[in-house]
Amino acid sequence: MKAVYFAWVRERVGLTDEEIAPPADVRTVADLLAWQIARGENYAYAFENAKAIRAALDRKHVKHDAPIAGVREVAFFPPMTGG
Amino acid sequence: MKAVYFAWVRERVGLTDEEIAPPADVRTVADLLAWQIARGENYAYAFENAKAIRAALDRKHVKHDAPIAGVREVAFFPPMTGG
Amino acid sequence: MQPKISVRTEPFDAAAESAALTKGRADIGALVSFIGLCRDEGGALAALELEHYPGMAEEEMARVAQEAARRWPLMGLTAIHRSGRIAPGEPIVLVIAASGHRAAAFAAAEFMMDYLKTRAPFWKKEWRRDGTAGDWVEAKDHDDAAMERWREPGKRGE
Amino acid sequence: MQPKISVRTEPFDAAAESAALTKGRADIGALVSFIGLCRDEGGALAALELEHYPGMAEEEMARVAQEAARRWPLMGLTAIHRSGRIAPGEPIVLVIAASGHRAAAFAAAEFMMDYLKTRAPFWKKEWRRDGTAGDWVEAKDHDDAAMERWREPGKRGE
């Protein structure tokens, strides 16, 4: 699964994207956020406030309870400020 | 007092403008409309449906009960269709 | 903020009017433009002839613009209305509202149009392709309704 | 009606985009354009840096445009969003909605902006005149509220 990061999530993680291989018990976006936090200080910093993190699965907005099974690309980013 | 006419009111009256001198008992726009109707067939045709006639006194929209004392220019026209 | 009001026969340059409002400043966040065009749905229209009340048309447009400027924090407001014969597809009216934020710019531009439609002394007459005069365009109830809603409490963007 | 969606670094030509929508047709009565500009109220901003999610940004803009086209009878819809560094006073986003009547064109353009603000994956970072990085612009509650009102019954112009 490819993970992509934007804005201050990207800056805090220190990567624009990476391949990730979460274990089988990581089933939802919320699970994935918890798993990411345990991966290191940069991830803990990026994802410390789960409420401030938006997610997209294969380029579609999802809520944190969305299942990640079969997803090729997961994106994490702050609330959008375009326009 | 100068009377000016626009759109189909102008076409029916057959004039763009004229000097009028209504008698002293013509006090409001409604009075003026009734007085105009009595002036001839073209005026009767133009002003037959008083509800369809809008008026302006010295270039400001008014209702038919507005007094005309001291007014220099009265305008009669249909509801506006600009924009 | 001094609104720019104009009635004229020649076409307007919407891009130039927008540029005139934004030039040399960086406090405008939102620019909303409305262009009203001469429409011919049936294919029988040669032109609309726009008649106006010289003097009052400009004054009424200015009064509406001042009311918009009173209601919303505007940094620019332009209203140009053409008169004379206008062919299908050609522009009739331009309104541009500039503000710090989009809600005020959208509301002010729509308010201007709703008020101009029912208060500015302009009338449209149809000319047909066969050279004959058509009808005077009739005022629409929904235009009055569009204006009335600005009198309700909780108006947008204020 | 096929909406035109674009994300790009270079400036857009709003007049050319409007002309592309209206060219050769006489059924459009109303054209509403919105331009969002980079604003600098304090005088300390060198530029905004617009980051976006390539691919998803275009897709989400297209989804919002399709929703607008479903809600209102549109004859044209264009949405262009820039990315990269944008200086104060420069345009960031353009939305143009064309319709037979003004209520639909106004509503569709404002709907597009309200949805783009909260759904299109763009983020703004401030760069200060002293060369240092400023803050990431924070999302505003009133933008969410602006989007939510389109879910209420009795939506405008529909």
Coordinates of C-alpha atoms in Angstrom, one line a residue:
Chain A
M1 CA 0.0 0.0 0.0
K2 CA 1.3 3.4 -0.9
A3 CA 1.0 6.2 1.7
V4 CA 1.1 9.8 0.6
Y5 CA 1.3 12.9 2.9
F6 CA 0.5 16.5 2.3
A7 CA 1.1 19.9 3.9
W8 CA 2.2 19.8 7.5
V9 CA 1.6 16.1 7.7
R10 CA 4.2 15.7 5.0
E11 CA 6.5 18.1 6.7
R12 CA 6.2 16.3 10.1
V13 CA 6.5 12.8 8.7
G14 CA 9.5 14.0 6.5
L15 CA 8.3 12.1 3.4
T16 CA 6.1 12.8 0.5
D17 CA 5.2 9.2 0.1
E18 CA 6.3 5.7 1.1
E19 CA 5.3 2.0 0.8
I20 CA 3.8 0.7 4.0
A21 CA 2.8 -2.8 5.0
P22 CA 0.6 -2.7 8.0
P23 CA -0.3 -6.0 9.7
A24 CA -3.6 -7.8 9.0
D25 CA -5.3 -6.5 12.2
V26 CA -5.0 -2.9 10.8
R27 CA -8.4 -2.8 9.2
T28 CA -9.6 0.9 9.1
V29 CA -8.1 4.3 8.6
A30 CA -8.3 4.8 12.4
D31 CA -6.3 1.6 12.9
L32 CA -3.8 2.8 10.4
L33 CA -3.4 6.1 12.2
A34 CA -2.7 4.3 15.5
W35 CA -0.2 2.1 13.8
Q36 CA 1.5 5.0 12.2
I37 CA 1.9 6.8 15.5
A38 CA 3.8 3.8 16.9
R39 CA 6.3 3.8 14.0
G40 CA 8.4 6.7 15.3
E41 CA 8.6 10.2 16.7
N42 CA 8.0 11.9 13.3
Y43 CA 4.8 9.8 12.8
A44 CA 3.7 10.4 16.4
Y45 CA 4.1 14.2 15.9
A46 CA 2.3 14.1 12.5
F47 CA -0.6 12.1 13.7
E48 CA -0.9 13.1 17.4
N49 CA -4.2 14.8 16.9
A50 CA -6.3 12.3 14.9
K51 CA -9.2 14.8 14.7
A52 CA -7.0 17.2 12.6
I53 CA -6.2 14.5 10.1
R54 CA -8.2 13.9 6.9
A55 CA -7.8 10.7 4.9
A56 CA -8.4 9.7 1.3
L57 CA -8.4 6.1 0.0
D58 CA -7.6 5.8 -3.7
R59 CA -8.2 9.5 -4.1
K60 CA -11.6 9.6 -2.4
H61 CA -12.4 11.3 0.9
V62 CA -13.2 8.9 3.6
K63 CA -14.0 8.9 7.4
H64 CA -11.7 7.3 9.9
D65 CA -13.9 4.3 10.2
A66 CA -13.5 3.4 6.5
P67 CA -12.0 -0.1 5.8
I68 CA -8.6 -0.1 4.0
A69 CA -8.9 -3.6 2.5
G70 CA -7.8 -3.7 -1.1
V71 CA -6.7 0.0 -1.1
R72 CA -3.7 0.8 -3.2
E73 CA -3.1 4.4 -2.0
V74 CA -3.9 6.0 1.3
A75 CA -3.4 9.8 1.8
F76 CA -3.2 11.7 5.0
F77 CA -3.5 15.5 5.1
P78 CA -4.8 18.4 7.2
P79 CA -8.2 20.0 6.5
M80 CA -8.1 21.6 3.0
T81 CA -7.5 25.3 2.4
G82 CA -7.7 25.8 -1.3
G83 CA -9.9 28.1 -3.2
Chain B
M1 CA -44.7 70.1 -15.2
K2 CA -42.8 67.9 -17.7
A3 CA -44.3 64.5 -18.4
V4 CA -42.0 61.8 -19.9
Y5 CA -43.0 58.4 -21.2
F6 CA -41.1 55.2 -21.8
A7 CA -41.5 51.8 -23.6
W8 CA -45.1 50.9 -24.5
V9 CA -46.5 53.9 -22.5
R10 CA -44.5 56.1 -24.9
E11 CA -45.6 54.2 -27.9
R12 CA -49.3 54.4 -26.9
V13 CA -49.2 58.1 -25.9
G14 CA -47.3 58.8 -29.1
L15 CA -44.9 61.2 -27.4
T16 CA -41.6 60.9 -25.6
D17 CA -42.3 63.9 -23.4
E18 CA -44.6 67.0 -23.2
E19 CA -45.4 69.9 -20.9
I20 CA -48.6 69.3 -18.9
A21 CA -50.6 71.6 -16.7
P22 CA -53.1 69.6 -14.6
P23 CA -55.7 71.6 -12.6
A24 CA -55.1 72.2 -8.9
D25 CA -57.4 69.3 -7.8
V26 CA -54.9 66.8 -9.3
R27 CA -52.9 66.2 -6.2
T28 CA -51.4 62.7 -6.5
V29 CA -49.9 60.4 -9.2
A30 CA -53.2 58.5 -9.2
D31 CA -55.1 61.8 -9.8
L32 CA -52.7 62.5 -12.6
L33 CA -53.3 59.1 -14.2
A34 CA -57.1 59.7 -14.1
W35 CA -56.7 63.1 -15.6
Q36 CA -54.4 61.8 -18.4
I37 CA -57.0 59.1 -19.3
A38 CA -59.6 61.8 -20.0
R39 CA -57.2 63.7 -22.4
G40 CA -57.8 61.5 -25.4
E41 CA -57.9 58.0 -26.8
N42 CA -54.1 57.6 -26.9
Y43 CA -53.9 58.5 -23.2
A44 CA -56.8 56.3 -22.4
Y45 CA -55.1 53.4 -24.1
A46 CA -51.7 54.1 -22.5
F47 CA -53.1 54.4 -19.0
E48 CA -56.1 52.1 -19.1
N49 CA -54.6 49.6 -16.6
A50 CA -53.3 51.8 -13.8
K51 CA -51.8 48.8 -12.0
A52 CA -49.4 48.2 -14.9
I53 CA -48.1 51.8 -14.7
R54 CA -45.1 52.8 -12.7
A55 CA -44.3 56.4 -11.9
A56 CA -41.2 58.4 -11.0
L57 CA -41.2 62.0 -9.6
D58 CA -38.1 63.9 -10.3
R59 CA -36.4 60.6 -11.2
K60 CA -37.3 58.8 -8.1
H61 CA -39.7 55.8 -7.9
V62 CA -43.0 56.6 -6.2
K63 CA -46.3 54.9 -5.4
H64 CA -49.5 56.1 -6.9
D65 CA -50.5 57.9 -3.7
A66 CA -47.5 60.2 -3.9
P67 CA -48.3 64.0 -4.0
I68 CA -47.1 65.8 -7.1
A69 CA -46.9 69.3 -5.6
G70 CA -43.6 71.0 -6.6
V71 CA -42.5 68.3 -8.9
R72 CA -40.8 69.3 -12.1
E73 CA -40.7 66.0 -14.0
V74 CA -43.1 63.1 -13.8
A75 CA -42.4 59.8 -15.6
F76 CA -44.8 57.0 -16.6
F77 CA -43.6 53.6 -17.7
P78 CA -44.2 49.9 -17.5
P79 CA -42.5 47.6 -14.9
M80 CA -38.8 47.6 -15.7
T81 CA -37.1 44.8 -17.6
G82 CA -33.4 45.7 -17.6
G83 CA -30.5 43.6 -16.5
Chain C
M1 CA -15.2 52.9 -2.1
Q2 CA -16.7 54.8 -5.0
P3 CA -18.9 52.6 -7.2
K4 CA -18.5 53.0 -10.9
I5 CA -21.8 53.3 -12.7
S6 CA -22.3 53.6 -16.5
V7 CA -25.0 53.5 -19.1
R8 CA -23.7 53.3 -22.7
T9 CA -24.4 51.9 -26.1
E10 CA -21.0 50.4 -26.8
P11 CA -19.8 46.9 -25.5
F12 CA -17.9 46.8 -22.2
D13 CA -14.5 45.1 -21.5
A14 CA -15.2 42.9 -18.5
A15 CA -11.5 42.0 -18.1
A16 CA -10.4 45.6 -18.2
E17 CA -13.1 46.6 -15.6
S18 CA -11.9 43.8 -13.3
A19 CA -8.3 44.8 -13.7
A20 CA -9.2 48.4 -12.8
L21 CA -10.7 47.2 -9.5
T22 CA -7.8 45.0 -8.5
K23 CA -4.8 46.9 -9.9
G24 CA -2.1 47.8 -7.4
R25 CA -3.8 46.3 -4.3
A26 CA -3.5 43.1 -2.4
D27 CA -6.4 43.3 0.0
I28 CA -9.0 41.9 -2.4
G29 CA -9.6 38.2 -1.9
A30 CA -12.7 37.7 -4.0
L31 CA -14.0 39.2 -7.3
V32 CA -17.4 38.2 -8.5
S33 CA -18.5 39.2 -12.0
F34 CA -21.9 38.9 -13.6
I35 CA -22.5 39.3 -17.3
G36 CA -26.1 39.3 -18.6
L37 CA -26.3 38.4 -22.2
C38 CA -29.0 38.8 -24.9
R39 CA -30.6 35.4 -25.2
D40 CA -32.5 33.9 -28.1
E41 CA -34.0 30.6 -27.3
G42 CA -36.4 30.4 -30.2
G43 CA -34.1 31.5 -33.0
A44 CA -36.5 34.3 -34.2
L45 CA -34.9 37.2 -32.4
A46 CA -32.8 39.7 -34.4
A47 CA -32.1 42.0 -31.4
L48 CA -33.3 43.4 -28.2
E49 CA -33.7 47.2 -28.1
L50 CA -32.8 48.5 -24.7
E51 CA -34.6 51.8 -23.8
H52 CA -33.7 53.7 -20.7
Y53 CA -34.6 56.8 -18.7
P54 CA -31.5 59.0 -19.1
G55 CA -30.4 60.5 -15.9
M56 CA -32.7 58.4 -13.7
A57 CA -31.1 55.1 -14.9
E58 CA -27.7 56.2 -13.7
E59 CA -29.1 57.7 -10.5
E60 CA -31.0 54.5 -9.6
M61 CA -28.0 52.3 -10.4
A62 CA -26.0 54.5 -8.1
R63 CA -28.6 54.3 -5.3
V64 CA -28.6 50.5 -5.5
A65 CA -24.8 50.5 -5.5
Q66 CA -24.7 52.7 -2.4
E67 CA -27.1 50.3 -0.7
A68 CA -24.8 47.3 -1.6
A69 CA -21.8 49.2 -0.3
R70 CA -23.7 49.9 3.0
R71 CA -24.6 46.2 3.4
W72 CA -21.3 44.5 2.6
P73 CA -17.6 45.4 3.1
L74 CA -16.8 46.1 -0.6
M75 CA -13.5 47.2 -2.0
G76 CA -14.9 47.8 -5.5
L77 CA -18.2 47.8 -7.3
T78 CA -18.9 48.3 -11.0
A79 CA -22.2 48.3 -12.8
I80 CA -22.4 49.0 -16.6
H81 CA -25.7 48.7 -18.5
R82 CA -25.9 49.0 -22.2
S83 CA -28.7 50.7 -24.1
G84 CA -29.7 50.5 -27.8
R85 CA -29.9 47.5 -30.1
I86 CA -28.2 44.3 -28.8
A87 CA -27.9 41.1 -30.8
P88 CA -28.3 37.6 -29.4
G89 CA -25.2 36.5 -27.7
E90 CA -24.0 40.0 -27.0
P91 CA -23.6 41.3 -23.4
I92 CA -26.2 43.7 -21.9
V93 CA -25.1 44.2 -18.3
L94 CA -21.9 43.8 -16.2
V95 CA -21.7 43.9 -12.4
I96 CA -18.4 43.3 -10.6
A97 CA -18.1 43.2 -6.8
A98 CA -14.8 43.0 -5.0
S99 CA -14.4 42.2 -1.3
G100 CA -12.0 40.5 1.1
H101 CA -14.1 37.4 1.2
R102 CA -16.2 35.5 -1.3
A103 CA -19.5 35.5 0.6
A104 CA -19.8 39.3 0.5
A105 CA -18.7 39.5 -3.1
F106 CA -21.2 36.9 -4.2
A107 CA -24.1 38.5 -2.2
A108 CA -23.3 42.0 -3.3
A109 CA -23.2 41.1 -7.0
E110 CA -26.4 39.1 -6.8
F111 CA -28.1 41.9 -4.8
M112 CA -27.1 44.4 -7.5
M113 CA -28.6 42.3 -10.3
D114 CA -31.8 41.6 -8.4
Y115 CA -32.3 45.3 -7.7
L116 CA -31.2 46.5 -11.1
K117 CA -33.7 44.1 -12.7
T118 CA -36.7 45.6 -10.8
R119 CA -35.6 49.2 -10.0
A120 CA -33.4 50.5 -12.8
P121 CA -35.5 52.2 -15.5
F122 CA -34.6 50.0 -18.5
W123 CA -37.1 48.3 -20.9
K124 CA -36.5 45.6 -23.5
K125 CA -38.2 45.4 -26.8
E126 CA -37.9 42.5 -29.2
W127 CA -37.1 42.9 -32.9
R128 CA -37.7 39.8 -35.0
R129 CA -35.5 38.5 -37.8
D130 CA -38.3 39.3 -40.3
G131 CA -37.8 42.9 -39.5
T132 CA -40.9 43.5 -37.6
A133 CA -41.2 44.7 -34.0
G134 CA -41.9 42.1 -31.4
D135 CA -43.3 42.5 -27.9
W136 CA -42.0 44.5 -25.1
V137 CA -40.4 42.0 -22.7
E138 CA -42.7 41.6 -19.7
A139 CA -41.5 41.9 -16.1
K140 CA -41.4 38.6 -14.3
D141 CA -42.9 37.9 -10.8
H142 CA -39.8 35.9 -9.9
D143 CA -37.7 39.0 -10.4
D144 CA -39.8 40.8 -7.8
A145 CA -39.5 37.8 -5.5
A146 CA -35.7 37.7 -6.0
M147 CA -35.5 41.4 -4.9
E148 CA -37.9 40.9 -1.9
R149 CA -35.8 38.1 -0.4
W150 CA -33.0 40.7 0.4
R151 CA -35.5 42.4 2.8
E152 CA -35.7 39.3 4.9
P153 CA -33.6 39.0 8.1
G154 CA -30.4 37.0 8.0
K155 CA -29.4 38.2 4.6
R156 CA -26.3 36.5 3.1
G157 CA -22.8 37.6 3.7
E158 CA -23.7 40.6 5.9
Chain D
M1 CA -22.4 20.1 -20.7
Q2 CA -18.8 18.9 -20.0
P3 CA -17.2 20.9 -17.2
K4 CA -13.7 22.2 -17.8
I5 CA -11.4 21.4 -14.9
S6 CA -7.7 22.3 -14.6
V7 CA -4.9 22.5 -12.0
R8 CA -1.9 24.4 -13.2
T9 CA 0.9 26.7 -12.1
E10 CA 0.6 29.5 -14.7
P11 CA -2.0 32.3 -14.5
F12 CA -5.4 31.9 -16.2
D13 CA -7.1 34.3 -18.6
A14 CA -10.6 34.7 -17.2
A15 CA -11.8 36.7 -20.3
A16 CA -10.6 33.9 -22.6
E17 CA -12.3 31.2 -20.5
S18 CA -15.6 33.2 -20.5
A19 CA -15.4 33.7 -24.2
A20 CA -14.8 30.0 -24.7
L21 CA -18.0 29.2 -22.9
T22 CA -20.2 31.7 -24.7
K23 CA -18.7 31.6 -28.2
G24 CA -21.1 30.9 -31.1
R25 CA -24.2 30.4 -28.9
A26 CA -27.1 32.7 -28.0
D27 CA -28.9 30.6 -25.3
I28 CA -26.7 31.7 -22.4
G29 CA -28.3 34.6 -20.5
A30 CA -26.1 34.7 -17.4
L31 CA -22.4 34.2 -16.8
V32 CA -21.1 34.4 -13.3
S33 CA -17.3 34.4 -12.7
F34 CA -15.5 34.1 -9.4
I35 CA -11.8 34.9 -9.0
G36 CA -10.1 34.2 -5.8
L37 CA -7.0 36.3 -5.2
C38 CA -4.0 36.0 -2.9
R39 CA -4.6 38.5 -0.2
D40 CA -2.1 40.2 2.1
E41 CA -3.8 42.2 4.8
G42 CA -0.8 42.7 7.0
G43 CA 1.9 43.5 4.4
A44 CA 4.2 40.8 5.6
L45 CA 3.3 38.1 3.0
A46 CA 5.7 37.4 0.2
A47 CA 3.6 34.6 -1.3
L48 CA 1.3 31.7 -0.7
E49 CA 2.5 28.3 -1.7
L50 CA -0.3 26.2 -3.0
E51 CA 0.3 22.5 -2.5
H52 CA -2.1 20.0 -4.0
Y53 CA -2.7 16.2 -4.4
P54 CA -2.1 15.6 -8.1
G55 CA -4.8 13.4 -9.6
M56 CA -7.2 13.7 -6.7
A57 CA -7.4 17.5 -6.9
E58 CA -8.7 17.3 -10.5
E59 CA -10.9 14.3 -9.7
E60 CA -12.5 16.0 -6.7
M61 CA -13.0 19.3 -8.7
A62 CA -14.7 17.2 -11.4
R63 CA -17.0 15.5 -8.9
V64 CA -18.0 18.9 -7.4
A65 CA -18.6 20.2 -11.0
Q66 CA -20.8 17.2 -11.8
E67 CA -22.8 17.8 -8.7
A68 CA -23.3 21.4 -9.7
A69 CA -24.4 20.3 -13.2
R70 CA -26.9 17.9 -11.7
R71 CA -28.4 20.6 -9.5
W72 CA -28.6 23.5 -11.9
P73 CA -29.4 23.8 -15.6
L74 CA -25.9 24.9 -16.7
M75 CA -24.6 25.5 -20.2
G76 CA -21.0 25.8 -19.2
L77 CA -18.8 25.3 -16.1
T78 CA -15.1 26.0 -15.7
A79 CA -12.9 25.6 -12.7
I80 CA -9.2 26.4 -12.7
H81 CA -7.1 26.2 -9.6
R82 CA -3.4 27.2 -9.5
S83 CA -0.7 25.5 -7.6
G84 CA 2.8 26.7 -6.6
R85 CA 3.9 30.1 -5.3
I86 CA 1.4 32.9 -5.8
A87 CA 2.2 36.5 -4.8
P88 CA -0.3 38.9 -3.1
G89 CA -2.7 40.3 -5.6
E90 CA -2.4 37.4 -8.0
P91 CA -5.3 35.1 -8.9
I92 CA -5.5 31.6 -7.3
V93 CA -8.8 30.2 -8.5
L94 CA -11.3 30.8 -11.2
V95 CA -14.9 29.5 -11.4
I96 CA -17.3 30.4 -14.3
A97 CA -20.9 29.2 -14.5
A98 CA -23.1 29.8 -17.5
S99 CA -26.8 29.3 -17.5
G100 CA -30.0 30.6 -19.1
H101 CA -30.9 32.7 -16.0
R102 CA -28.9 34.4 -13.3
A103 CA -30.2 32.6 -10.2
A104 CA -28.8 29.3 -11.4
A105 CA -25.5 30.8 -12.5
F106 CA -24.9 32.6 -9.2
A107 CA -25.9 29.6 -7.1
A108 CA -23.7 27.1 -9.1
A109 CA -20.7 29.4 -9.0
E110 CA -21.0 29.9 -5.2
F111 CA -21.7 26.2 -4.6
M112 CA -18.5 25.3 -6.6
M113 CA -16.4 27.7 -4.5
D114 CA -17.9 26.5 -1.2
Y115 CA -17.3 22.9 -2.1
L116 CA -13.8 23.4 -3.6
K117 CA -12.8 25.2 -0.4
T118 CA -13.6 22.3 1.8
R119 CA -13.3 19.2 -0.5
A120 CA -10.6 19.9 -3.1
P121 CA -7.2 18.8 -1.8
F122 CA -5.2 22.0 -1.8
W123 CA -3.3 23.5 1.1
K124 CA -1.8 27.0 1.5
K125 CA 1.5 27.8 3.2
E126 CA 2.6 31.3 3.9
W127 CA 6.0 32.6 3.0
R128 CA 7.1 35.8 4.7
R129 CA 8.8 38.8 3.1
D130 CA 11.9 38.1 5.3
G131 CA 12.3 34.8 3.5
T132 CA 11.1 32.5 6.3
A133 CA 8.3 30.0 6.1
G134 CA 5.1 31.1 7.8
D135 CA 2.2 29.0 8.9
W136 CA 0.1 26.7 7.0
V137 CA -3.3 28.4 6.5
E138 CA -5.8 26.9 8.8
A139 CA -9.2 25.7 7.6
K140 CA -12.1 27.9 8.8
D141 CA -15.3 26.8 10.5
H142 CA -17.3 29.3 8.4
D143 CA -16.1 27.5 5.2
D144 CA -17.6 24.3 6.5
A145 CA -20.7 26.1 7.4
A146 CA -20.9 27.6 3.9
M147 CA -20.7 24.2 2.4
E148 CA -23.3 22.7 4.8
R149 CA -26.0 25.2 3.9
W150 CA -26.2 23.6 0.4
R151 CA -27.6 20.5 2.1
E152 CA -30.6 22.3 3.4
P153 CA -33.9 22.1 1.7
G154 CA -35.0 24.9 -0.6
K155 CA -31.5 25.5 -2.1
R156 CA -31.2 28.6 -4.2
G157 CA -31.8 28.6 -7.9
E158 CA -32.7 24.9 -8.1

